Amino acid sequence: MSHDPIKFAYWVPNVSGGLVVSKIEQRTSWDIDYNRKLARIAERSGFEYALTQIRFTAGYGAEFQHESVAFSHALLGATEQLKVIAAILPGPWNPVLAAKQLATIDQLTNGRIAVNIVSGWFKGEFTAIGEHWLEHDERYRRSEEFIRALKGIWTQDNFTFNGDFYRLRDYSLKPKPLQQPHPEIFQGGSSRAARDMAARVSDWYFTNGNTPEGIKAQVDDIRAKAAANGHSVKIGVNAFVIARDTEEEARAVLEEIIAKADPEAVNAFGDAARQAGKASPEGEGNWAKSSFADLVQYNDGFKTNLIGTPQQVAERIVALKAVGVDLVLSGFLHFQEEVAYFGEKVLPLVRELEARKLEEAA
Ligand SMILES: Cc1cc2nc3c(=O)[nH]c(=O)nc-3n(C[C@H](O)[C@H](O)[C@H](O)COP(=O)(O)O)c2cc1C
């Protein structure tokens, strides 16, 4: 098991409606004041990263959506240590603009920006904004070129790139980002193409929620491929956390979320998402096998089962670490209160269990 403590990130609620497609009460807001306060609570509570989302249209609920790069910068301005991962969608963005924007933010924030390259799953969104919709694996071919171009621009002078999607000629970005060699590059997606891209170019692979066995299969696959490429990649897993003083309370919250799910929104999202998952040639993409209940949390976050008492949740986090997970990306019902509760009740138990495991292994 890794000697490094497992890291924690939270989903920034920069879109309306929270992280579950349910009519249950959610004391979470997408506005900037709420989010600034949340970011400060999170950094005090032991969260190292926050992940913003990029959406141009409402797909399922999420009627209002703040743009990710601008929002990330605002959160960095409100915090001192937190790193913020800005979601970027190739298509609307090109790598030159992204490299320039993020290098500036990195300079302005003492080196705390990171990027999540998302490849797109929602055809209706692309159609609405006049972006050409590529087939599944072509989207990843473009994302990989995007990442290679981004790294080249960030690390080299007189950079030339001859891709199928992007071309640069003798380009020198000045100033470069503060972080060396460059800000961390995350990616989201679980399909064969996503994994192969991670094993070649990404610093981090984010995947949807899953069981430790399901995660282990992905970790082993990606790490073996990365090693063959002389590359190393860290793994982040999505989880919707419901930690309560008793297991009954936590389970009751999950049941209520699902009972109050908005079937129309969930099914509409499920159709688009499953189609996007199945659109990968091998049919293993995110959501390809998701049930109605899974889809109520839009990245299969219940499947990770961080639902129970602080002790149960901490044990399951350490079990994820044991199969090779480096980071837990967490969503919550009532973000501010629950991020604080997590920091106070769950995180110290995780650190205790990690220390005990290392002693046992020594
Ligand atoms: C942690 C995580 C965050 C994501 N964030 C976004 C996002 O902000 N915007 C977006 O359009 N897609 C987002 N995605 C979707 C992915 O980029 C990708 O399109 C989707 O997971 C389907 O990929 P697959 O077919 O390779 O499994 C995210 C995925 C994950 C796992």
CSV table of C-alpha atoms and ligand atoms in Angstrom, one decimal, residues 11 14-15 51-56 60 68 86-89 116-122 125-126 133 136-137 139-140 143 187-195 205-209 236-238 273 275-280 282 284-288 298-299 329, ligand 1:
chain,number,residue,atom,x,y,z
A,11,TRP,CA,-17.0,18.6,-6.3
A,14,ASN,CA,-20.8,25.6,-9.5
A,15,VAL,CA,-24.0,24.3,-11.2
A,51,LEU,CA,-13.0,20.1,-8.8
A,52,THR,CA,-15.2,22.5,-10.8
A,53,GLN,CA,-17.6,21.3,-13.5
A,54,ILE,CA,-18.1,22.5,-17.0
A,55,ARG,CA,-21.5,22.5,-18.6
A,56,PHE,CA,-22.8,24.8,-21.3
A,60,TYR,CA,-30.5,17.1,-16.1
A,68,SER,CA,-15.4,26.6,-14.7
A,86,ALA,CA,-10.8,23.6,-13.6
A,87,ALA,CA,-12.7,21.5,-16.1
A,88,ILE,CA,-11.9,22.2,-19.7
A,89,LEU,CA,-13.8,20.7,-22.7
A,116,ASN,CA,-9.5,18.3,-15.8
A,117,ILE,CA,-9.7,17.5,-19.5
A,118,VAL,CA,-13.2,16.2,-20.1
A,119,SER,CA,-14.0,14.7,-23.5
A,120,GLY,CA,-17.8,15.3,-23.7
A,121,TRP,CA,-20.7,12.9,-23.3
A,122,PHE,CA,-23.7,15.0,-24.2
A,125,GLU,CA,-25.0,20.2,-25.6
A,126,PHE,CA,-22.6,20.2,-28.5
A,133,TRP,CA,-19.9,16.1,-32.3
A,136,HIS,CA,-16.5,8.5,-29.0
A,137,ASP,CA,-12.9,7.4,-29.7
A,139,ARG,CA,-13.2,12.6,-28.9
A,140,TYR,CA,-10.4,10.9,-27.0
A,143,SER,CA,-8.3,15.1,-26.0
A,187,GLN,CA,-9.0,13.5,-17.0
A,188,GLY,CA,-12.5,12.1,-16.6
A,189,GLY,CA,-13.8,8.9,-18.2
A,190,SER,CA,-13.7,5.1,-17.9
A,191,SER,CA,-13.8,3.7,-21.4
A,192,ARG,CA,-11.0,1.8,-23.1
A,193,ALA,CA,-10.0,4.9,-24.9
A,194,ALA,CA,-10.1,6.9,-21.7
A,195,ARG,CA,-7.8,4.4,-19.9
A,205,TYR,CA,-7.3,9.4,-14.0
A,206,PHE,CA,-10.7,10.2,-12.6
A,207,THR,CA,-13.3,7.5,-12.7
A,208,ASN,CA,-16.9,7.1,-11.7
A,209,GLY,CA,-17.9,5.5,-8.5
A,236,GLY,CA,-9.1,9.4,-8.3
A,237,VAL,CA,-12.5,7.8,-7.6
A,238,ASN,CA,-15.8,9.5,-7.3
A,273,ALA,CA,-25.3,9.1,-20.5
A,275,GLN,CA,-25.8,6.1,-24.9
A,276,ALA,CA,-22.5,8.0,-24.4
A,277,GLY,CA,-21.1,5.2,-22.3
A,278,LYS,CA,-22.2,2.5,-24.8
A,279,ALA,CA,-21.0,4.6,-27.7
A,280,SER,CA,-17.5,3.5,-26.8
A,282,GLU,CA,-16.2,-1.9,-26.2
A,284,GLU,CA,-17.4,-0.1,-21.0
A,285,GLY,CA,-17.7,3.6,-20.7
A,286,ASN,CA,-19.0,5.4,-17.7
A,287,TRP,CA,-22.7,4.7,-17.1
A,288,ALA,CA,-22.8,1.8,-19.6
A,298,TYR,CA,-24.5,11.6,-11.8
A,299,ASN,CA,-21.2,9.9,-11.6
A,329,LEU,CA,-13.4,12.8,-5.1
B,1,LIG,C1,-14.7,13.0,-12.2
B,1,LIG,C2,-15.3,13.3,-13.5
B,1,LIG,C3,-15.6,14.6,-13.8
B,1,LIG,C4,-16.2,15.0,-15.0
B,1,LIG,N1,-16.5,16.3,-15.2
B,1,LIG,C5,-17.2,16.6,-16.4
B,1,LIG,C6,-17.5,18.0,-16.6
B,1,LIG,O1,-17.3,18.9,-15.8
B,1,LIG,N2,-18.2,18.3,-17.8
B,1,LIG,C7,-18.4,17.3,-18.7
B,1,LIG,O2,-19.0,17.6,-19.8
B,1,LIG,N3,-18.1,16.0,-18.5
B,1,LIG,C8,-17.5,15.6,-17.4
B,1,LIG,N4,-17.1,14.3,-17.2
B,1,LIG,C9,-17.4,13.3,-18.2
B,1,LIG,C10,-16.2,12.7,-18.9
B,1,LIG,O3,-15.3,13.7,-19.5
B,1,LIG,C11,-16.6,11.7,-20.0
B,1,LIG,O4,-17.2,12.4,-21.1
B,1,LIG,C12,-17.5,10.7,-19.5
B,1,LIG,O5,-17.0,10.2,-18.3
B,1,LIG,C13,-17.7,9.5,-20.5
B,1,LIG,O6,-16.5,9.0,-20.7
B,1,LIG,P1,-16.2,7.5,-21.1
B,1,LIG,O7,-17.1,7.1,-22.3
B,1,LIG,O8,-14.8,7.5,-21.5
B,1,LIG,O9,-16.4,6.6,-19.9
B,1,LIG,C14,-16.5,14.0,-16.0
B,1,LIG,C15,-16.2,12.6,-15.7
B,1,LIG,C16,-15.6,12.3,-14.4
B,1,LIG,C17,-15.3,10.8,-14.1
